[in-house]
Every structure is written in structure tokens, then in C-alpha cells.
Amino acid sequence: MAVYALTGFSLVSLLSFGYLSWDWMKPSLVADVAMDPMEKSLPPAFARPPHIIFILTDDQGYHDVGYHGSDIQTPTLDRLAAEGVKLENYYIQPICTPSRSQLITGRYQIHTGLQHSIIRPRQPNCLPLDQVTLPQKLQEAGYSTHMVGKWHLGFYKKECLPTRRGFDTFLGSLTGNVDYYTYDNCDGPGVCGYDLHEGEDVAWDQSGKYSTFLYTQRVSKILASHSPKEPIFIYVAFQAVHTPLQSPKEYIYRYRSMGNVARRKYAAMVTCMDEAVKNITWALKKYGYYDNSVIVFSTDNGGQTFSGGSNWPLRGRKGTYWEGGVRGIGFVHSPLIKRKRRTSWALVHITDWYPTLVSLARGNLSNVPGLDGYNVWPTISEGKESPRTEILHNIDPLYNHAKYGSLKDGFGIWNTAVQASIRVGEWKLLTGDPGYSDWIPPQTLTNFPGSWWNLERLTDGLRKSVWLFNITADPYERYDLSDQRPDVVRTLLMRLVHYNQTAIPVRYPAENPRAHPDFNGGAWGPWASEDDVEEWEGIGGPPKSRNKKKKCKICKLRSFFRKLNTRLMSNRI
């Protein structure tokens, strides 16, 4: 049996996912500049702490980059990755807040209380204040720290804001989903507000500027005003390519031949973001940072297939623990890398960036014990073996329990109704309800509901609560080995038990009506007073609102799709 066989598809159909041609030297539409030829590498032992640029994209699918065979044009990402180190065994989390929290803290969700869902705009919740963040550690090491883009780690009180969590400056949104031009965000019918902030103030004057352009211009301005002799950390968390699907018309025109409208708009957004990365790289060179810089590129979760994204040929999508939800696009580009122009299959997780970047900055990690991440710079730069051998994807005790799961099915040591997933070596185990489990080729998105693979999903796993895959041999998760290898299942269940013993209680408080933007000048922002916080912390959270929510057509539609798609998180995650 060929484990890489793709059921139901011919060689011709696979080849249709190949590269599109692109002229690298064609002027950018983001800014009329051309990228200079790459500089020669510096000596292996760099003399001073490097400048660090961390670029995080939102909802970009595994397939949606040129070097993964996409029909979307990403010449900048392709070139930077080709001349650096591609990370092809790189893992993230399936939704927004968890990935961002693990990047910023170097800890699994179970160790910050953010195991369940995301932080929603009206929740009195944020990244735990007792966590020492990545930018705080870099500040200690003498870095100037800046954040541009999407925060999504809570803001109900000022102590939760980016400028209170280690960033010297901040321009971006606090919630998880805003209009790319107006920066409005609605968290339900009639619960709408403006969400673009400069530091701790509302940036009303920036409305109307496309966010990808605005954020790129801010990065360039930061670099122009800073001295390259002093180390700098810039966290660029693009809103792109999350919904709503909005792009300048000139980018959409390039994909006018795409029949799927959502895919066409999505592709335009990806290409616009790619050119933004091009101009950030150009600015690093123009202002003298590039020779001593490290550029890290990462996605935050899998692509949302109903919104134009594609994770082909991986299984699943955003919001699931299948590979399509948790295997990310990642690469490192730097003149400081010793072994460039290669692909690494070493196991790397988003928590690893915390100790890796702090170590590069020559910071002190001794006062942050218990990190779940590892320093993987020797793995990236020199090709050494990864110190990581396993990944806890998550344990979510609040997610809908699988109907057919039980303690008996878990050998009496684990309730398989609980949503959980873990990777140990080449093995991956999933329990509970992992989420929507389809394989979706991008060119067939318009005909999705009636396709053969939907029937495959409906007949697969209806009475299951345990799956086991050899991810090295079967990266597309087509051959469940849980029945053939109960010994491996039991071993991985024991690892889940171990991790669960270290978990802290879930932080997922009820929403509070005080957070409504109408009570805060029409904008999303901190709303809780110190007295409120003390009272809630004493009783375990704010009281639930007695006001009944009014139903609306869009809410019913969202509910319908959640049920239809195995209760997947809605697009506003």
C-alpha cells in the first residue's frame, strides 16, 4: 500500500496545483521598489545581538504559498524561504489566540489556562499577567520592541494591552477580526465598534487605510527612526488573510480567471501580503539592518476552506487538530544562518520561538522555568537534531465531548470523549472530536457540498473517538492505525495523562455587557475598573448578563454551519 497515494485524483489533477510564473523584478504595487540581490553572509559568530523581525500571517493555508505548489503568487516568500531554511515539520495551533499566546509565552495552552476557544471581545480575560512575555525578555536584553498588527490576547483592562506586556510601541487591532479599511468589528448583531489603536489610544485618524499597507508603512517608519546599531524586535502580526475577504482591486485583477470568488479575493490578499513582506525586507536593507537580522515567517493556524483558504493535501482545516489545522508554513531567512538554502524536517513548534529568540538576543532564561519550548537555533542554523521529540497539540476539557468516547476506550486511563491531540516521534494521536476531517483540493471549492470526499467524511469515524497515525509515513492522515497498534495508543494516552496533570484550570469567563463599544466611546478597548477586577477575581469571574440575546438570521445561519461542520469555530475566530 502506498501511503502517499491520494485517493480519487489523477496525476494530471495533482500537477494542476503547480507554480504560476512570476517576474521577481516586476515593480511592487505596495511600493514601487525592487528587492536588491541578497548580501553575502556574515561570519558564523556574529558580533552583536541580531535584529529580529517576526512575521505572523492570519489564516493562511498550508497550500497557499508558491513553494507548496499553490496557484497563488508569493514570489517574495518563495525566495526568502529558498535562500533560508524551510521548516516542513513545523506546528502551530488550530485557531488564533492559542497560537499567539504560545508564541508570546513559550508555553502550551494548558499552562496558561487558554485551552478553550479564543479570547472574545466581551470576555474579561487576557493573557495571564503572571506570564513573562517574549518582548519583556527582549527588553531585558536591551532590545527596542515594537508590535504592528493583530493582538487578540485580551484587553479588558489596561494591564492586558501590548504596551503593558513588553512592547514599546503598538499599532493595530485588539480583537480578532476587523474590516481592512474601516477597522470596525461586530461581535454579534448591534455590538459593533472601532478597533485600531496607536499605543493605548484609539487611532481614529487612520481609518480608511488598507491594513496591510498601513502596517507595512509603520514597520518602515520604525526602521527609519531607529539606529541599526541598537537591537530591535518587530512583531508584525498581519491581519491578512483573515476574513473579511477584502483586497485592493489591482490585486484581484491578477486572479480574474479564478472561478471561485472567495478563492480569487483570498489569493489577492495573499499576494498583497507577500509584497508587503518584500517591502519590509527592502526596508531592512535600505536602513542598514539586514546583515545582522533574523526574519522568521509563520502562519498562525490552518486555512479556512470556506473562505478561500487551502490546506491541500493535508486533512482538515482551521479549527481542527488534523494536520490541515495545525501544520504551518514556516521558514527562517537570515545572513547569520550557517547552512542556508535547505529544507529542514526537524520537529519545531510555535512555543520554540520564545527560548530560541531570547537565546539569540543573549537574554536570560533562568528566571522563566517551565517553558514548553526549546531553543532550536542550532537545528535551524547548523542542521543539528531538534531537541523536540513531542508536541502537545492541546487538551480541551470544555469542547463538545465525543458521543462515542469513554474511559473504557481509553484503557481506563483516559476519557476518549475529551478533545485532545498529541504528537510523539512519528506518531500522532487524536481523541474526542478533532473537528471537520475532509481533504479539499482548492480548485473544487465551489462544488464542495456534493463532492465525493464529503461522503468519505460522513462514513468515516462516526462511531470513533480515537485515531492514530504515523505522520512521517502518512502525512495526509489517510490510514488510521489505532486498531492495529493499541500499544502505541496506550503509550500516547499515558503522555496525555501526564500533561493533563500539569494543566491549570481553563480561563473562559462569561461575556460582560459592560464591554459594549457604545459604553466606551464607540471603540473596543479596556473597560473594566480596578474595583470590577478585584470583585470578579474574588468570585471567579463576572456575573452572566440576564439580558437574552436577540436572534437574527445571520446568527441562525452561523449556527447551521457550525452543526453541519462538526461545530467548527466560526470565521470570527
Coordinates of C-alpha atoms in Angstrom, one line a residue:
M1 CA 0.0 0.0 0.0
A2 CA 1.5 3.4 -1.0
V3 CA 1.0 5.7 2.0
Y4 CA 1.3 8.8 -0.2
A5 CA -1.5 7.8 -2.6
L6 CA -4.2 10.4 -3.0
T7 CA -7.5 8.6 -3.4
G8 CA -9.6 9.7 -6.3
F9 CA -7.1 12.0 -8.0
S10 CA -5.1 11.5 -11.2
L11 CA -1.5 12.7 -11.8
V12 CA -2.9 15.4 -14.1
S13 CA -5.1 16.8 -11.4
L14 CA -2.2 16.9 -9.0
L15 CA 0.0 18.7 -11.5
S16 CA -2.7 21.4 -11.8
F17 CA -1.6 22.7 -8.4
G18 CA 1.9 23.7 -9.7
Y19 CA 3.6 27.1 -9.7
L20 CA 2.5 30.0 -11.7
S21 CA 5.2 32.0 -13.4
W22 CA 6.2 35.3 -11.8
D23 CA 8.7 38.0 -12.7
W24 CA 10.5 38.8 -9.4
M25 CA 11.8 42.1 -10.7
K26 CA 8.4 43.4 -11.6
P27 CA 7.7 46.6 -9.5
S28 CA 5.6 46.1 -6.4
L29 CA 2.1 47.6 -6.2
V30 CA 2.6 48.1 -2.4
A31 CA 5.6 50.3 -3.1
D32 CA 7.5 51.0 -6.3
V33 CA 10.7 49.3 -5.2
A34 CA 12.7 46.2 -6.3
M35 CA 14.5 43.9 -3.9
D36 CA 18.2 44.0 -4.1
P37 CA 20.3 40.9 -4.6
M38 CA 21.0 39.1 -1.3
E39 CA 24.1 40.1 0.5
K40 CA 26.9 37.8 1.3
S41 CA 26.7 36.0 4.7
L42 CA 28.4 37.4 7.8
P43 CA 30.9 35.2 9.7
P44 CA 29.1 32.5 11.7
A45 CA 29.9 34.1 15.1
F46 CA 28.0 37.4 14.8
A47 CA 29.4 40.2 16.9
R48 CA 26.2 41.7 18.4
P49 CA 22.6 40.6 19.1
P50 CA 20.7 40.4 15.8
H51 CA 17.7 42.4 14.8
I52 CA 14.6 40.2 14.9
I53 CA 11.6 40.5 12.6
F54 CA 8.8 38.0 13.4
I55 CA 6.1 38.0 10.7
L56 CA 2.8 36.2 11.5
T57 CA 0.1 35.8 9.0
D58 CA -3.6 35.1 9.8
D59 CA -5.5 32.1 8.4
Q60 CA -3.0 31.4 5.6
G61 CA -3.5 27.8 4.5
Y62 CA -0.6 25.3 4.2
H63 CA -1.1 25.1 0.4
D64 CA -1.3 28.9 0.0
V65 CA 2.4 29.6 -0.7
G66 CA 4.2 29.2 -4.0
Y67 CA 6.7 26.7 -2.8
H68 CA 4.0 24.3 -1.7
G69 CA 2.7 24.2 -5.3
S70 CA 0.0 26.9 -4.9
D71 CA -1.9 28.7 -7.7
I72 CA -1.3 31.9 -5.6
Q73 CA 1.7 34.1 -6.5
T74 CA 4.1 34.5 -3.5
P75 CA 7.5 35.3 -5.1
T76 CA 8.8 37.1 -2.0
L77 CA 8.0 34.2 0.4
D78 CA 9.3 31.7 -2.1
R79 CA 12.7 33.5 -2.5
L80 CA 13.2 34.2 1.2
A81 CA 12.4 30.6 2.1
A82 CA 14.6 29.2 -0.7
E83 CA 17.6 31.3 0.5
G84 CA 17.0 30.5 4.2
V85 CA 15.7 27.4 5.9
K86 CA 12.2 26.0 5.2
L87 CA 10.6 24.3 8.2
E88 CA 8.5 21.5 6.8
N89 CA 7.8 19.8 10.1
Y90 CA 6.5 23.0 11.8
Y91 CA 3.4 23.1 14.0
I92 CA 1.2 25.8 15.2
Q93 CA -2.3 25.8 16.9
P94 CA -5.6 25.5 15.1
I95 CA -7.0 28.9 16.0
C96 CA -5.8 32.5 16.7
T97 CA -5.5 33.2 20.4
P98 CA -3.8 29.8 21.2
S99 CA -1.0 30.3 18.6
R100 CA -0.4 33.9 19.7
S101 CA -0.3 33.0 23.4
Q102 CA 2.1 30.2 22.9
L103 CA 4.4 32.4 20.7
I104 CA 4.4 35.1 23.4
T105 CA 4.8 32.9 26.4
G106 CA 6.6 29.8 25.2
R107 CA 4.1 27.7 27.0
Y108 CA 1.3 25.3 26.0
Q109 CA -2.3 26.4 26.4
I110 CA -2.8 24.1 29.3
H111 CA -0.2 26.1 31.2
T112 CA -1.8 29.5 30.6
G113 CA -5.5 28.5 31.1
L114 CA -6.3 29.3 27.4
Q115 CA -7.1 25.7 26.4
H116 CA -10.6 26.5 25.1
S117 CA -11.5 28.6 22.1
I118 CA -10.3 32.2 21.7
I119 CA -10.5 35.3 23.9
R120 CA -13.7 37.0 22.7
P121 CA -14.1 40.8 22.7
R122 CA -16.6 40.9 25.6
Q123 CA -14.8 38.5 27.9
P124 CA -12.9 39.8 30.9
N125 CA -10.0 37.7 30.0
C126 CA -6.4 38.2 28.7
L127 CA -3.0 36.6 28.6
P128 CA -2.3 35.8 32.3
L129 CA -0.4 38.8 33.8
D130 CA 1.9 36.5 35.7
Q131 CA 3.5 35.3 32.4
V132 CA 6.8 36.9 31.4
T133 CA 6.4 37.6 27.7
L134 CA 8.8 37.3 24.9
P135 CA 9.1 41.1 24.3
Q136 CA 9.6 41.6 28.0
K137 CA 12.6 39.2 27.9
L138 CA 13.9 41.0 24.8
Q139 CA 13.6 44.4 26.6
E140 CA 15.6 43.0 29.4
A141 CA 18.3 42.1 26.8
G142 CA 18.4 45.7 25.6
Y143 CA 16.1 45.5 22.7
S144 CA 13.7 48.1 21.4
T145 CA 10.4 46.2 21.0
H146 CA 7.5 47.1 18.6
M147 CA 4.3 45.4 17.6
V148 CA 2.3 46.1 14.5
G149 CA -1.0 44.3 13.7
K150 CA -3.4 41.9 15.4
W151 CA -3.1 41.4 19.2
H152 CA -6.0 39.0 20.1
L153 CA -4.7 38.3 23.6
G154 CA -7.3 40.2 25.6
F155 CA -7.8 43.9 26.5
Y156 CA -10.5 44.2 29.2
K157 CA -8.2 46.2 31.4
K158 CA -5.2 48.3 30.6
E159 CA -2.7 45.9 32.1
C160 CA -3.6 43.5 29.3
L161 CA -2.6 45.8 26.5
P162 CA 0.5 45.2 24.3
T163 CA 2.3 48.3 25.7
R164 CA 1.9 46.8 29.2
R165 CA 3.1 43.4 28.1
G166 CA 6.5 44.3 26.7
F167 CA 6.1 46.4 23.6
D168 CA 7.5 49.9 23.5
T169 CA 5.0 50.8 20.7
F170 CA 1.9 49.3 19.2
L171 CA -0.2 50.0 16.1
G172 CA -3.0 47.5 15.4
S173 CA -6.3 45.9 16.5
L174 CA -7.1 44.3 19.8
T175 CA -9.8 42.0 18.7
G176 CA -9.6 39.1 16.3
N177 CA -11.5 40.3 13.2
V178 CA -11.8 43.9 11.8
D179 CA -12.7 45.5 8.5
Y180 CA -9.5 46.1 6.5
Y181 CA -10.4 49.7 5.7
T182 CA -12.9 50.9 8.4
Y183 CA -11.5 48.8 11.3
D184 CA -15.0 48.1 12.5
N185 CA -15.6 44.8 14.3
C186 CA -19.0 43.4 15.2
D187 CA -19.2 40.8 17.9
G188 CA -22.8 40.0 17.2
P189 CA -25.8 42.0 16.0
G190 CA -25.6 45.6 17.1
V191 CA -22.4 45.0 19.1
C192 CA -20.0 46.9 16.8
G193 CA -17.1 49.2 17.5
Y194 CA -13.9 50.7 16.0
D195 CA -10.7 48.8 16.6
L196 CA -7.5 50.4 15.6
H197 CA -5.2 51.6 18.3
E198 CA -2.0 53.6 18.5
G199 CA -0.3 52.7 21.8
E200 CA -3.2 52.9 24.3
D201 CA -5.2 55.4 22.3
V202 CA -7.8 54.9 19.6
A203 CA -6.4 55.7 16.2
W204 CA -9.4 57.3 14.7
D205 CA -7.4 59.3 12.1
Q206 CA -6.1 56.1 10.4
S207 CA -9.5 54.9 9.2
G208 CA -9.7 54.3 5.5
K209 CA -6.2 52.9 5.0
Y210 CA -5.9 49.3 4.0
S211 CA -4.4 47.5 6.9
T212 CA -1.7 45.6 5.0
F213 CA -0.4 48.9 3.6
L214 CA -0.8 50.7 6.9
Y215 CA 1.2 48.1 8.9
T216 CA 3.9 47.8 6.3
Q217 CA 4.4 51.6 6.3
R218 CA 4.6 51.6 10.1
V219 CA 7.3 49.0 10.0
S220 CA 9.3 51.0 7.5
K221 CA 8.8 54.1 9.7
I222 CA 10.1 52.3 12.8
L223 CA 13.2 51.1 11.0
A224 CA 13.9 54.6 9.6
S225 CA 13.7 56.2 13.0
H226 CA 15.8 53.6 14.9
S227 CA 19.5 53.1 14.8
P228 CA 20.7 49.8 13.3
K229 CA 23.5 49.8 15.9
E230 CA 20.9 49.1 18.6
P231 CA 19.0 45.7 18.5
I232 CA 15.3 45.8 17.6
F233 CA 12.5 43.4 17.7
I234 CA 9.4 43.9 15.5
Y235 CA 6.4 41.6 15.7
V236 CA 4.4 42.0 12.5
A237 CA 1.1 40.3 13.0
F238 CA -0.7 40.9 9.7
Q239 CA -4.5 40.8 9.8
A240 CA -4.2 39.2 6.3
V241 CA -5.5 36.9 5.2
H242 CA -8.4 36.5 7.7
T243 CA -11.9 37.4 6.7
P244 CA -13.5 39.7 5.7
L245 CA -12.1 39.0 2.2
Q246 CA -11.0 42.5 1.1
S247 CA -8.2 43.5 -1.2
P248 CA -7.3 46.4 -3.4
K249 CA -8.8 45.9 -6.9
E250 CA -5.4 45.8 -8.7
Y251 CA -4.6 42.5 -6.9
I252 CA -7.9 40.9 -7.6
Y253 CA -7.5 41.7 -11.3
R254 CA -4.5 39.3 -11.4
Y255 CA -6.7 36.4 -10.4
R256 CA -9.7 37.3 -12.6
S257 CA -9.6 33.9 -14.2
M258 CA -10.3 32.1 -10.9
G259 CA -13.8 30.8 -11.0
N260 CA -14.2 30.7 -7.2
V261 CA -14.9 34.2 -6.0
A262 CA -13.8 33.6 -2.4
R263 CA -10.5 32.0 -3.7
R264 CA -10.0 34.9 -6.0
K265 CA -10.3 37.5 -3.3
Y266 CA -8.2 35.4 -0.9
A267 CA -5.5 34.9 -3.5
A268 CA -5.3 38.7 -4.0
M269 CA -4.9 39.3 -0.2
V270 CA -2.1 36.7 0.0
T271 CA -0.2 38.3 -2.9
C272 CA -0.6 41.8 -1.4
M273 CA 0.8 40.4 1.9
D274 CA 3.7 38.8 0.0
E275 CA 4.6 42.2 -1.5
A276 CA 4.3 43.8 2.0
V277 CA 7.0 41.3 3.2
K278 CA 9.1 42.3 0.2
N279 CA 9.0 45.9 1.2
I280 CA 9.8 45.1 4.8
T281 CA 12.8 43.2 3.6
W282 CA 13.8 46.1 1.4
A283 CA 13.5 48.5 4.3
L284 CA 15.8 46.3 6.4
K285 CA 18.4 46.7 3.7
K286 CA 17.8 50.3 3.0
Y287 CA 18.2 51.3 6.6
G288 CA 21.2 49.1 7.4
Y289 CA 19.6 46.2 9.4
Y290 CA 19.6 43.3 7.0
D291 CA 23.2 42.0 7.5
N292 CA 22.5 41.4 11.2
S293 CA 18.9 40.4 11.0
V294 CA 16.8 37.3 11.5
I295 CA 13.5 37.1 9.7
V296 CA 11.0 34.5 11.0
F297 CA 7.9 33.8 9.0
S298 CA 5.0 31.8 10.4
T299 CA 1.3 31.2 9.9
D300 CA -1.0 31.2 13.0
N301 CA -3.3 28.3 12.0
G302 CA -4.6 26.3 9.1
G303 CA -6.6 28.0 6.3
Q304 CA -10.4 28.3 6.4
T305 CA -11.5 26.5 3.3
F306 CA -15.0 28.1 3.2
S307 CA -13.2 31.5 3.0
G308 CA -10.8 30.7 0.1
G309 CA -8.0 29.0 2.0
S310 CA -6.5 25.7 1.2
N311 CA -4.5 23.2 3.2
W312 CA -4.3 20.6 0.4
P313 CA -3.1 17.8 0.5
L314 CA -3.5 17.9 4.3
R315 CA -6.6 16.8 6.1
G316 CA -8.9 19.2 7.9
R317 CA -8.8 23.0 8.2
K318 CA -8.7 25.8 10.7
G319 CA -10.2 25.0 14.0
T320 CA -9.3 21.3 13.8
Y321 CA -6.5 19.1 15.1
W322 CA -6.0 17.4 11.8
E323 CA -2.7 18.3 10.0
G324 CA -4.5 20.9 8.0
G325 CA -5.3 22.8 11.1
V326 CA -2.0 22.6 12.9
R327 CA 0.8 22.1 10.4
G328 CA 2.0 25.6 9.5
I329 CA 4.0 27.4 6.9
G330 CA 7.3 28.4 8.5
F331 CA 10.8 29.5 7.4
V332 CA 13.7 31.5 8.7
H333 CA 15.7 33.8 6.5
S334 CA 19.0 35.4 7.8
P335 CA 22.5 36.1 6.6
L336 CA 23.5 34.7 10.0
I337 CA 22.4 31.1 9.2
K338 CA 25.3 28.8 8.8
R339 CA 23.7 26.2 6.5
K340 CA 21.4 28.1 4.1
R341 CA 19.2 27.1 1.2
R342 CA 17.8 23.9 2.6
T343 CA 14.7 22.3 3.9
S344 CA 14.5 21.1 7.5
W345 CA 12.3 18.2 8.6
A346 CA 13.2 18.7 12.2
L347 CA 10.2 18.9 14.6
V348 CA 9.5 22.5 15.6
H349 CA 6.6 24.1 17.4
I350 CA 5.5 27.7 17.8
T351 CA 6.4 27.6 21.5
D352 CA 10.1 27.2 20.4
W353 CA 10.4 30.7 19.2
Y354 CA 10.4 32.1 22.8
P355 CA 13.6 30.4 24.0
T356 CA 15.2 30.5 20.5
L357 CA 14.8 34.2 20.1
V358 CA 15.7 35.1 23.7
S359 CA 18.9 33.0 23.4
L360 CA 19.7 34.7 20.1
A361 CA 19.3 38.0 21.9
R362 CA 21.7 36.7 24.6
G363 CA 18.9 37.1 27.1
N364 CA 18.4 35.3 30.4
L365 CA 16.0 32.3 30.5
S366 CA 16.9 31.2 34.0
N367 CA 14.1 33.2 35.6
V368 CA 11.4 31.7 33.4
P369 CA 11.4 28.0 34.3
G370 CA 8.9 25.5 32.9
L371 CA 8.9 26.6 29.3
D372 CA 7.4 24.2 26.9
G373 CA 9.5 25.5 24.0
Y374 CA 13.1 24.6 23.1
N375 CA 16.0 26.6 21.6
V376 CA 16.0 25.4 18.0
W377 CA 18.5 27.8 16.6
P378 CA 21.3 25.1 16.3
T379 CA 18.7 23.0 14.5
I380 CA 17.8 25.8 12.1
S381 CA 21.3 27.3 11.6
E382 CA 23.5 24.3 11.6
G383 CA 21.1 21.4 10.8
K384 CA 21.6 19.7 14.2
E385 CA 19.0 17.4 15.5
S386 CA 15.9 19.0 17.1
P387 CA 15.7 18.9 20.9
R388 CA 12.0 18.5 20.5
T389 CA 10.6 15.0 20.2
E390 CA 6.9 15.6 21.0
I391 CA 4.2 18.2 20.8
L392 CA 1.0 18.5 22.9
H393 CA -1.4 19.9 20.4
N394 CA -3.9 20.5 23.2
I395 CA -6.3 19.2 25.8
D396 CA -9.6 21.0 25.8
P397 CA -12.0 19.7 28.6
L398 CA -14.7 22.2 27.6
Y399 CA -15.1 21.3 23.9
N400 CA -18.1 19.2 23.0
H401 CA -17.4 15.7 24.2
A402 CA -17.5 13.0 21.5
K403 CA -20.7 10.9 21.6
Y404 CA -18.9 7.6 21.4
G405 CA -15.9 8.3 23.6
S406 CA -15.4 6.7 27.0
L407 CA -12.9 5.8 29.7
K408 CA -13.2 2.2 28.6
D409 CA -12.0 3.1 25.1
G410 CA -9.0 4.8 26.8
F411 CA -7.8 1.7 28.6
G412 CA -9.3 3.1 31.8
I413 CA -6.7 5.9 31.9
W414 CA -8.2 8.5 29.6
N415 CA -11.7 9.5 28.6
T416 CA -11.6 9.4 24.9
A417 CA -14.6 11.7 24.7
V418 CA -12.3 14.6 25.6
Q419 CA -10.9 16.6 22.7
A420 CA -7.1 16.1 22.8
S421 CA -4.2 15.6 20.4
I422 CA -0.5 14.8 20.8
R423 CA 2.5 14.0 18.6
V424 CA 5.3 11.8 19.9
G425 CA 8.0 11.0 17.5
E426 CA 6.4 9.9 14.3
W427 CA 3.1 9.0 15.9
K428 CA 0.1 11.3 16.3
L429 CA -3.0 10.5 18.5
L430 CA -6.3 12.3 18.5
T431 CA -9.2 11.7 20.9
G432 CA -12.7 13.2 21.2
D433 CA -13.9 15.3 18.3
P434 CA -10.9 16.5 16.3
G435 CA -13.1 18.7 14.1
Y436 CA -14.0 18.7 10.4
S437 CA -12.0 16.0 8.7
D438 CA -12.1 16.5 4.9
W439 CA -9.5 16.8 2.2
I440 CA -10.3 19.7 0.0
P441 CA -8.5 20.5 -3.3
P442 CA -8.6 24.3 -3.9
Q443 CA -10.0 24.2 -7.4
T444 CA -13.1 22.3 -6.3
L445 CA -14.2 24.7 -3.5
T446 CA -17.2 26.0 -5.5
N447 CA -18.7 22.4 -5.7
F448 CA -17.8 21.4 -2.2
P449 CA -21.2 20.2 -0.7
G450 CA -21.9 17.5 -3.3
S451 CA -18.4 16.1 -3.8
W452 CA -17.2 12.5 -3.1
W453 CA -14.9 13.4 -0.3
N454 CA -17.8 14.8 1.7
L455 CA -19.3 11.4 1.6
E456 CA -16.0 10.0 2.7
R457 CA -16.1 12.2 5.8
L458 CA -19.7 11.2 6.6
T459 CA -18.8 7.5 6.6
D460 CA -15.5 7.8 8.4
G461 CA -15.3 8.0 12.2
L462 CA -19.0 8.3 13.0
R463 CA -18.6 5.9 16.0
K464 CA -14.9 6.7 16.7
S465 CA -13.2 8.7 19.4
V466 CA -9.6 7.6 18.9
W467 CA -7.3 7.9 15.9
L468 CA -3.7 7.0 15.4
F469 CA -1.4 8.0 12.5
N470 CA 2.2 7.5 11.6
I471 CA 2.6 11.1 10.4
T472 CA 6.1 10.5 8.9
A473 CA 4.8 7.8 6.6
D474 CA 1.2 9.1 6.3
P475 CA 1.3 13.0 6.5
Y476 CA -2.2 13.2 5.0
E477 CA -3.8 11.1 7.8
R478 CA -5.5 8.6 5.5
Y479 CA -4.6 5.4 7.4
D480 CA -5.9 5.1 10.9
L481 CA -3.7 2.6 12.8
S482 CA -5.4 2.8 16.2
D483 CA -6.8 -0.8 15.9
Q484 CA -3.6 -2.3 14.7
R485 CA -1.3 -0.6 17.3
P486 CA -3.1 -0.4 20.6
D487 CA 0.3 -0.5 22.3
V488 CA 1.2 2.9 20.7
V489 CA -2.3 4.3 21.5
R490 CA -1.8 3.4 25.2
T491 CA 1.6 4.9 25.3
L492 CA 0.4 8.2 23.9
L493 CA -2.6 8.2 26.2
M494 CA -0.2 8.0 29.1
R495 CA 1.5 11.1 27.8
L496 CA -1.8 12.9 27.7
V497 CA -2.4 11.8 31.3
H498 CA 1.0 13.2 32.2
Y499 CA 0.3 16.6 30.6
N500 CA -3.2 16.8 32.0
Q501 CA -1.7 16.5 35.5
T502 CA 0.2 19.7 34.8
A503 CA -2.7 21.7 33.4
I504 CA -4.2 24.7 35.2
P505 CA -7.9 25.5 35.2
V506 CA -9.4 26.8 32.0
R507 CA -9.9 30.6 31.8
Y508 CA -13.1 31.2 29.9
P509 CA -15.3 33.7 31.7
A510 CA -18.8 34.8 30.7
E511 CA -19.1 37.8 28.4
N512 CA -20.0 41.1 30.1
P513 CA -22.3 43.8 28.7
R514 CA -20.0 46.5 30.0
A515 CA -17.6 45.7 27.2
H516 CA -20.1 47.0 24.6
P517 CA -18.3 49.7 22.5
D518 CA -21.3 52.0 23.0
F519 CA -20.2 52.4 26.6
N520 CA -16.6 53.1 25.5
G521 CA -16.9 55.9 23.0
G522 CA -17.7 53.7 20.1
A523 CA -14.4 51.7 20.2
W524 CA -13.3 48.4 21.5
G525 CA -10.9 48.9 24.4
P526 CA -10.3 48.4 28.1
W527 CA -13.5 48.8 30.1
A528 CA -13.1 47.1 33.5
S529 CA -12.3 49.3 36.5
E530 CA -9.9 48.1 39.3
D531 CA -12.9 47.5 41.6
D532 CA -14.6 45.3 39.0
V533 CA -11.5 43.2 38.5
E534 CA -11.0 42.7 42.3
E535 CA -14.6 41.7 42.7
W536 CA -14.6 39.3 39.7
E537 CA -11.3 37.7 40.7
G538 CA -12.8 37.0 44.1
I539 CA -15.8 35.2 42.7
G540 CA -14.2 33.5 39.7
G541 CA -15.4 35.9 37.0
P542 CA -18.1 38.4 36.3
P543 CA -21.8 37.6 36.6
K544 CA -23.6 36.5 33.5
S545 CA -25.8 39.0 31.8
R546 CA -29.6 38.4 32.3
N547 CA -30.4 40.1 29.0
K548 CA -31.5 37.5 26.5
K549 CA -29.7 37.7 23.2
K550 CA -31.9 38.6 20.2
K551 CA -31.9 36.0 17.5
C552 CA -31.2 37.1 13.9
K553 CA -30.9 35.4 10.5
I554 CA -27.1 35.6 10.4
C555 CA -26.9 34.0 13.8
K556 CA -29.1 31.2 12.7
L557 CA -27.0 30.7 9.6
R558 CA -23.8 30.6 11.6
S559 CA -25.4 28.0 14.0
F560 CA -26.4 25.9 11.0
F561 CA -22.9 25.8 9.6
R562 CA -21.4 25.1 13.0
K563 CA -23.6 22.0 13.3
L564 CA -23.1 21.0 9.7
N565 CA -19.3 21.2 10.0
T566 CA -18.8 19.4 13.3
R567 CA -19.3 22.5 15.4
L568 CA -16.2 24.2 13.9
M569 CA -15.3 27.6 15.3
S570 CA -16.9 30.4 13.3
N571 CA -15.0 32.6 10.9
R572 CA -14.6 35.4 13.5
I573 CA -12.1 33.2 15.5

